[in-house]
Coordinates of C-alpha atoms in Angstrom, one line a residue:
Chain A
M1 CA 0.0 0.0 0.0
S2 CA 2.9 2.3 0.5
E3 CA 5.0 2.0 -2.6
K4 CA 8.1 4.1 -3.3
T5 CA 7.8 7.2 -5.5
A6 CA 10.6 8.4 -7.7
L7 CA 11.2 12.1 -7.3
T8 CA 13.9 14.7 -7.6
L9 CA 14.8 17.0 -4.7
T10 CA 16.7 20.2 -5.5
I11 CA 19.0 20.9 -2.6
N12 CA 21.3 23.9 -2.7
G13 CA 20.8 24.0 -6.5
K14 CA 21.8 20.4 -7.0
D15 CA 19.3 17.7 -8.1
H16 CA 19.0 14.5 -6.2
A17 CA 17.0 11.7 -7.8
I18 CA 15.7 9.5 -5.1
S19 CA 12.9 7.0 -4.4
V20 CA 11.0 7.2 -1.2
E21 CA 7.8 6.2 0.5
P22 CA 5.2 9.0 0.9
R23 CA 5.7 8.8 4.6
R24 CA 9.4 9.7 4.3
T25 CA 9.9 13.1 6.0
L26 CA 11.8 15.7 4.2
A27 CA 14.4 15.7 7.0
D28 CA 15.0 11.9 6.6
A29 CA 15.2 12.2 2.8
I30 CA 17.7 15.1 3.0
R31 CA 19.9 13.1 5.3
E32 CA 19.4 9.4 4.4
D33 CA 18.6 9.6 0.7
C34 CA 20.5 12.7 -0.4
G35 CA 23.4 12.3 2.0
Q36 CA 23.2 15.9 3.2
T37 CA 23.8 15.3 6.9
G38 CA 24.3 18.9 7.9
T39 CA 20.6 19.1 8.7
H40 CA 20.1 17.5 12.1
I41 CA 17.1 15.7 13.5
G42 CA 16.2 16.2 17.1
C43 CA 12.6 15.6 18.2
E44 CA 11.0 14.5 15.0
H45 CA 7.7 16.2 15.9
G46 CA 8.3 19.9 15.2
V47 CA 9.3 21.1 18.7
C48 CA 13.1 21.5 18.6
G49 CA 13.8 23.1 15.3
A50 CA 17.1 21.3 14.7
C51 CA 15.9 20.2 11.2
T52 CA 14.9 23.7 10.0
V53 CA 15.6 24.2 6.3
I54 CA 14.5 26.8 3.8
V55 CA 11.9 25.6 1.3
D56 CA 11.0 28.2 -1.4
D57 CA 12.3 31.1 0.8
A58 CA 10.4 29.9 3.9
P59 CA 12.1 28.5 7.0
V60 CA 10.3 25.3 7.8
R61 CA 10.6 22.2 10.0
S62 CA 11.7 19.5 7.6
C63 CA 10.4 16.8 10.0
L64 CA 6.9 18.1 9.4
M65 CA 6.9 17.9 5.7
F66 CA 7.0 14.8 3.6
A67 CA 9.8 14.6 1.0
V68 CA 7.2 14.1 -1.8
Q69 CA 5.8 17.5 -0.9
A70 CA 9.1 19.2 -1.6
E71 CA 9.5 18.0 -5.2
G72 CA 10.0 21.0 -7.5
K73 CA 10.8 23.3 -4.7
K74 CA 14.1 25.0 -3.9
I75 CA 15.5 23.5 -0.7
R76 CA 18.3 25.2 1.1
T77 CA 20.3 23.5 3.9
V78 CA 23.3 24.6 6.0
E79 CA 25.7 23.1 3.3
G80 CA 24.6 25.8 0.9
L81 CA 25.3 28.8 3.2
A82 CA 29.0 29.3 2.7
D83 CA 30.4 30.6 -0.6
G84 CA 33.4 28.3 -1.1
D85 CA 35.8 29.1 1.8
T86 CA 33.9 32.3 2.7
L87 CA 31.4 31.7 5.5
H88 CA 27.9 33.2 5.3
P89 CA 27.7 36.3 7.5
M90 CA 25.4 34.3 9.8
Q91 CA 28.0 31.5 10.2
Q92 CA 30.8 34.0 10.7
A93 CA 28.7 35.8 13.4
F94 CA 28.1 32.5 15.3
M95 CA 31.8 31.9 15.3
D96 CA 32.7 35.5 16.4
N97 CA 30.1 35.6 19.1
H98 CA 30.4 32.0 20.5
G99 CA 26.9 31.3 19.3
L100 CA 27.4 27.6 19.6
Q101 CA 28.9 25.0 22.0
C102 CA 28.2 21.4 21.0
G103 CA 26.8 22.6 17.6
F104 CA 24.0 20.1 17.3
C105 CA 21.3 22.8 17.1
T106 CA 23.4 25.2 15.0
P107 CA 22.3 24.2 11.5
G108 CA 18.7 24.7 12.5
F109 CA 19.4 28.1 14.1
L110 CA 21.4 29.2 11.0
M111 CA 18.6 28.3 8.6
L112 CA 15.9 29.8 10.8
A113 CA 17.8 33.1 11.2
V114 CA 18.9 33.3 7.6
G115 CA 15.4 32.4 6.4
V116 CA 13.7 35.0 8.5
L117 CA 16.2 37.8 7.9
E118 CA 16.0 37.3 4.1
R119 CA 12.2 37.7 4.4
E120 CA 12.3 40.5 6.9
P121 CA 15.6 42.3 6.8
D122 CA 14.4 45.1 9.1
I123 CA 12.9 42.9 11.8
S124 CA 13.2 44.4 15.2
D125 CA 15.5 43.0 17.9
E126 CA 12.4 42.2 20.0
D127 CA 10.8 40.2 17.2
L128 CA 14.1 38.5 16.6
I129 CA 14.0 37.1 20.1
D130 CA 10.6 35.8 19.5
V131 CA 11.8 34.2 16.3
L132 CA 14.7 32.6 18.1
S133 CA 12.4 31.0 20.6
S134 CA 11.4 28.7 17.8
N135 CA 14.4 26.5 18.2
L136 CA 15.9 24.7 21.2
C137 CA 19.5 24.9 22.4
R138 CA 20.6 23.1 25.5
C139 CA 24.2 24.5 25.7
T140 CA 24.4 28.3 25.2
G141 CA 21.5 29.8 27.2
Y142 CA 20.6 31.6 24.0
Q143 CA 22.3 34.9 24.8
N144 CA 25.2 34.4 22.4
I145 CA 22.8 33.1 19.7
I146 CA 20.8 36.3 20.0
K147 CA 24.1 38.3 19.9
S148 CA 25.2 36.4 16.8
V149 CA 22.0 36.8 14.9
R150 CA 21.8 40.5 15.7
A151 CA 25.4 41.0 14.5
A152 CA 24.6 39.0 11.3
A153 CA 21.5 41.0 10.8
Q154 CA 23.5 44.2 10.7
E155 CA 26.0 42.6 8.3
M156 CA 23.2 41.3 6.0
R157 CA 21.6 44.7 5.9
K158 CA 24.7 46.3 4.4
Chain B
M1 CA 8.8 8.4 15.6
K2 CA 8.2 7.7 11.9
P3 CA 4.7 8.0 10.5
A4 CA 2.9 4.7 9.5
P5 CA 2.6 4.1 5.8
F6 CA -0.2 5.8 3.8
V7 CA -1.3 6.5 0.3
R8 CA -0.9 10.1 -0.8
H9 CA -3.3 11.7 -3.2
V10 CA -2.5 15.0 -4.9
P11 CA -5.6 16.6 -6.3
R12 CA -5.1 19.7 -8.5
S13 CA -8.6 21.1 -8.2
L14 CA -11.2 21.4 -5.4
D15 CA -13.6 19.1 -7.2
E16 CA -10.9 16.4 -7.6
A17 CA -10.1 16.8 -3.9
L18 CA -13.7 16.3 -2.8
K19 CA -14.1 13.3 -5.1
I20 CA -11.0 11.6 -3.7
L21 CA -12.0 12.5 -0.2
A22 CA -15.4 10.9 -0.7
D23 CA -13.7 7.8 -2.0
V24 CA -11.2 7.4 0.9
A25 CA -13.1 9.0 3.8
G26 CA -14.6 5.7 4.9
D27 CA -11.2 4.1 4.7
D28 CA -9.5 6.4 7.2
G29 CA -8.7 9.1 4.7
R30 CA -7.7 12.6 6.0
I31 CA -7.0 16.0 4.5
L32 CA -3.3 17.1 4.7
A33 CA -3.0 20.9 4.7
G34 CA -0.1 22.5 6.6
G35 CA 0.6 19.3 8.5
Q36 CA 1.9 21.1 11.5
S37 CA -0.5 19.2 13.9
L38 CA -1.3 16.1 11.8
V39 CA 2.3 15.1 11.1
P40 CA 3.5 15.2 14.7
I41 CA 0.4 13.1 15.7
M42 CA 1.3 10.7 12.9
A43 CA 4.9 10.6 14.1
F44 CA 3.7 9.5 17.5
R45 CA 1.4 7.0 15.7
L46 CA -1.6 8.5 17.5
A47 CA -3.0 8.8 14.0
K48 CA -2.4 6.3 11.3
P49 CA -4.5 7.5 8.3
A50 CA -4.5 5.1 5.4
H51 CA -4.9 7.9 2.9
L52 CA -3.9 11.5 2.9
V53 CA -5.5 13.9 0.5
D54 CA -2.8 16.5 0.2
I55 CA -4.4 19.9 -0.7
N56 CA -1.2 21.8 -1.1
E57 CA -1.3 21.6 -4.9
V58 CA -5.0 22.6 -5.2
E59 CA -5.5 25.8 -7.1
G60 CA -7.2 28.7 -5.4
L61 CA -7.4 27.6 -1.8
D62 CA -5.0 30.2 -0.6
K63 CA -7.2 33.2 -1.1
I64 CA -8.2 35.9 1.4
A65 CA -11.1 38.1 0.4
D66 CA -12.7 41.2 2.1
D67 CA -16.1 41.9 0.6
G68 CA -16.9 44.8 2.9
K69 CA -19.0 42.5 5.2
A70 CA -16.8 39.6 6.0
L71 CA -13.3 38.3 5.5
T72 CA -13.3 34.9 3.7
I73 CA -10.3 32.7 4.4
G74 CA -9.5 29.8 2.0
A75 CA -8.6 26.3 3.1
R76 CA -4.9 26.7 2.6
V77 CA -4.3 30.2 3.9
R78 CA -1.3 29.8 6.1
H79 CA -0.9 31.5 9.6
A80 CA 2.0 33.6 8.3
A81 CA -0.4 35.3 5.8
F82 CA -1.8 37.2 8.8
H83 CA 1.6 38.5 10.1
K84 CA 0.7 41.8 8.5
P85 CA -2.9 43.0 8.6
V86 CA -4.9 41.5 5.7
T87 CA -7.5 44.2 5.8
G88 CA -7.8 47.9 7.0
N89 CA -10.8 46.9 9.1
P90 CA -9.8 46.4 12.8
L91 CA -10.1 42.7 12.2
G92 CA -6.8 42.9 10.3
A93 CA -4.9 44.2 13.3
L94 CA -6.7 41.7 15.5
L95 CA -5.7 38.7 13.4
A96 CA -2.1 40.0 13.1
Y97 CA -1.8 40.3 16.8
V98 CA -3.3 36.8 17.5
A99 CA -1.2 35.2 14.8
R100 CA 2.0 36.1 16.5
H101 CA 1.0 33.8 19.4
I102 CA 0.6 30.7 17.2
A103 CA 3.4 28.2 17.8
H104 CA 6.6 29.5 16.2
Y105 CA 7.6 31.3 13.0
P106 CA 8.5 28.2 11.0
I107 CA 5.3 26.5 12.0
R108 CA 3.4 29.6 10.9
M109 CA 5.0 29.3 7.5
R110 CA 3.2 26.0 6.9
G111 CA 0.2 25.6 9.2
T112 CA -3.2 26.8 8.0
F113 CA -6.1 28.8 9.5
C114 CA -8.7 26.3 8.3
G115 CA -6.6 23.4 9.3
S116 CA -6.4 24.7 12.9
L117 CA -10.2 24.9 13.0
A118 CA -10.7 21.4 11.6
H119 CA -8.1 20.1 14.1
A120 CA -10.0 21.8 16.9
D121 CA -7.4 21.8 19.6
P122 CA -9.0 23.5 22.6
S123 CA -6.0 25.8 23.0
S124 CA -5.9 26.9 19.4
E125 CA -5.8 30.6 18.9
W126 CA -7.7 30.5 15.6
C127 CA -10.5 28.3 17.2
L128 CA -10.8 30.9 19.9
T129 CA -10.9 33.7 17.3
A130 CA -13.6 31.9 15.3
A131 CA -15.7 31.3 18.4
T132 CA -15.4 34.9 19.7
L133 CA -16.2 36.5 16.3
D134 CA -19.0 34.0 15.4
A135 CA -17.3 32.8 12.3
V136 CA -19.2 30.8 9.6
M137 CA -17.5 27.6 8.5
V138 CA -18.1 26.5 4.9
A139 CA -17.9 22.8 4.5
K140 CA -17.8 21.2 1.1
S141 CA -18.3 17.6 -0.1
I142 CA -19.4 16.0 -3.4
N143 CA -22.9 16.3 -2.0
G144 CA -22.8 20.1 -1.8
T145 CA -21.9 23.0 0.5
R146 CA -23.0 23.4 4.1
E147 CA -22.5 26.4 6.4
I148 CA -21.9 25.8 10.0
K149 CA -21.9 28.5 12.7
A150 CA -18.9 28.5 15.0
A151 CA -21.1 27.9 18.0
E152 CA -22.3 24.7 16.4
F153 CA -19.0 23.6 14.9
F154 CA -16.8 22.5 17.8
D155 CA -17.6 19.2 19.4
G156 CA -15.2 18.9 22.3
I157 CA -11.5 18.2 22.3
M158 CA -10.1 17.8 18.8
S159 CA -13.5 17.1 17.5
T160 CA -15.9 19.0 15.2
H161 CA -19.2 18.5 13.4
L162 CA -17.5 18.2 10.0
K163 CA -18.5 15.0 8.3
E164 CA -15.7 12.7 7.3
D165 CA -16.2 13.5 3.6
E166 CA -16.3 17.2 4.1
L167 CA -13.5 19.6 3.5
L168 CA -13.4 22.9 5.5
A169 CA -13.2 24.9 2.2
E170 CA -13.4 28.4 3.7
V171 CA -14.2 30.3 6.8
R172 CA -16.0 33.7 6.9
L173 CA -15.1 36.1 9.7
P174 CA -17.5 39.0 10.0
L175 CA -15.7 42.4 9.8
L176 CA -15.7 44.4 13.0
P177 CA -17.3 47.8 13.4
A178 CA -14.8 50.5 12.5
D179 CA -14.5 51.7 16.1
A180 CA -14.2 48.2 17.6
R181 CA -11.5 47.6 20.1
F182 CA -9.9 44.2 20.7
G183 CA -7.7 42.6 23.4
F184 CA -6.0 39.3 23.5
Y185 CA -4.0 37.5 26.2
E186 CA -2.8 33.9 26.5
F187 CA -0.9 32.0 29.2
S188 CA 1.5 29.3 28.3
R189 CA 4.4 27.8 30.1
R190 CA 6.9 28.5 27.3
A191 CA 6.9 30.9 24.3
G192 CA 5.0 29.2 21.5
D193 CA 3.7 26.4 23.7
F194 CA 0.0 25.4 23.8
A195 CA -2.1 28.0 25.7
M196 CA -3.3 26.8 29.0
S197 CA -5.9 29.5 28.8
A198 CA -6.5 32.4 26.3
S199 CA -9.0 35.1 25.9
L200 CA -10.0 37.3 23.0
V201 CA -12.3 40.3 23.6
T202 CA -13.9 42.9 21.4
Y203 CA -16.2 45.8 22.2
R204 CA -17.1 49.3 21.2
L205 CA -17.3 52.4 23.4
D206 CA -20.5 54.5 23.4
G207 CA -20.3 57.6 25.5
G208 CA -17.5 56.0 27.5
K209 CA -19.5 52.8 28.2
I210 CA -18.8 49.4 26.8
V211 CA -21.3 48.1 24.2
D212 CA -21.4 44.9 22.0
A213 CA -18.9 43.1 24.3
R214 CA -17.6 39.8 23.2
V215 CA -15.6 37.7 25.5
G216 CA -14.1 34.5 24.0
L217 CA -12.3 31.9 26.0
G218 CA -10.0 29.1 24.8
G219 CA -7.9 26.5 26.3
A220 CA -10.0 26.4 29.5
E221 CA -12.9 24.1 28.4
A222 CA -13.2 21.3 25.8
S223 CA -14.1 23.8 23.1
P224 CA -13.6 27.6 22.8
R225 CA -16.7 29.7 23.2
R226 CA -18.1 33.1 24.1
I227 CA -18.9 33.6 27.8
P228 CA -22.2 35.5 28.1
E229 CA -21.8 35.9 31.9
A230 CA -18.6 37.8 31.3
E231 CA -20.0 39.9 28.5
A232 CA -23.0 40.9 30.8
E233 CA -20.5 42.3 33.3
L234 CA -19.0 44.6 30.6
N235 CA -22.0 45.9 28.6
G236 CA -23.0 49.4 29.9
K237 CA -20.0 49.7 32.2
A238 CA -17.0 52.0 31.9
A239 CA -13.9 50.4 30.4
G240 CA -11.7 50.0 33.4
D241 CA -10.4 47.9 36.2
A242 CA -13.7 47.3 38.1
A243 CA -15.6 46.0 35.0
F244 CA -12.6 44.0 33.8
R245 CA -12.2 42.2 37.1
A246 CA -15.9 41.5 37.3
A247 CA -15.8 40.0 33.8
G248 CA -12.8 37.8 34.8
E249 CA -14.6 36.6 37.9
A250 CA -17.8 35.9 36.0
A251 CA -15.9 33.8 33.4
S252 CA -14.0 32.0 36.1
R253 CA -17.3 30.9 37.7
A254 CA -19.0 30.1 34.4
I255 CA -16.7 27.5 33.0
E256 CA -16.5 23.7 33.2
P257 CA -12.7 23.6 33.5
L258 CA -10.5 21.2 31.6
V259 CA -8.4 19.1 34.0
D260 CA -5.2 17.4 33.2
H261 CA -2.2 16.0 34.9
Q262 CA -0.7 19.4 35.6
T263 CA -3.8 21.5 35.9
D264 CA -6.7 21.0 38.4
A265 CA -10.0 22.8 38.2
D266 CA -9.1 25.5 40.7
Y267 CA -5.9 26.4 38.9
R268 CA -7.7 26.6 35.6
R269 CA -10.4 28.9 37.1
D270 CA -7.6 31.1 38.5
L271 CA -6.0 31.3 35.1
V272 CA -9.3 32.2 33.4
R273 CA -9.9 35.0 35.9
V274 CA -6.4 36.4 35.0
V275 CA -6.4 35.9 31.2
V276 CA -9.8 37.5 30.7
R277 CA -8.8 40.6 32.8
R278 CA -5.5 40.9 30.9
A279 CA -7.2 40.5 27.5
L280 CA -9.5 43.4 28.5
E281 CA -6.5 45.4 29.8
H282 CA -4.8 44.8 26.5
S283 CA -7.7 46.4 24.7
L284 CA -6.8 49.7 26.3
T285 CA -3.2 49.8 25.1

């Protein structure tokens, strides 16, 4: 009853031809079928935000979408942020401001913050805090993540 | 933590969606819209639908229309569509304010207004909004179109009077009077978490006195609803602390509180007293 479907996922501009069951989440497909393991999986039910990716310019939980729903859409993951050896301003800001410790939640935070700032470059500091409440981090206490994203926001507005 | 197998159907038109739904409804078929509630429930295997009718590719379901009387919201209008006011009527500002309290930003990118209503979580902000403003639900099936008033739509925790072959095709929210005021407050343990109680209020001022008061309450009972006892404490009174407290007290007395492992009835009544008062206080800011 649940046969595999052949589809193509476009991740960071590269096409991946895969074959998955409809129940395969986008998060699992990105990692297991496309081999892009920068996207992490935490809770698998939309609470932790570790699996956040950008689908057609919207930051979304990839564990709450099925891979078959992402066919034909532009998927961006943490692997696509840097330009060669040059880090994305968001990645650089996380380094400069100690925005990570163990790093498990970091790809999700990066994609969340980049996704929101690309949509709303002039978002207020207060609203940014609300946005960052979307994802869980058990190391940093969030303050350095907030600092990092604010620094990157200034950089991205230039 | 992986959903059980299902067959996915991808209709391109509303007619096609209704036809497929009619075929699979009896065989545990469900609508998949934003998936932000359904997919977690499937991950926990609390729901194992055999068929999902995915309406994300259906043309025309993402429309919002203001015809001067009501705001009509299509089946796949996502929460984020309300981040900025969708109408110059005070309803636009109300919806924008309430929307910010729904889960988190990435969830709001996918989750839908109508999906929230069909899911009918007692703590849902949109269910509270629909109940407070006396929304009209437009249900469609291959047998035709049916309009259901909000007061007759909800049927307890995560349950509605939608039939299994009906799609909640659109919801109509009456526009507010131009001088309407609104207030909203919700209490949850963490930002973005489910509301343990929430209240939405609207009213007008006539010569300094409250008229047309609506006091909606969510998260406190099995379904959101207006609380007439609280509204009676407001109508004809000056907008201020005395009336606001009286309304909170009246709501607190009027409810049949939801009880769960972390919340007993007394605690829920206390919360209701506070969220109604704070929603009213918010209306003055």
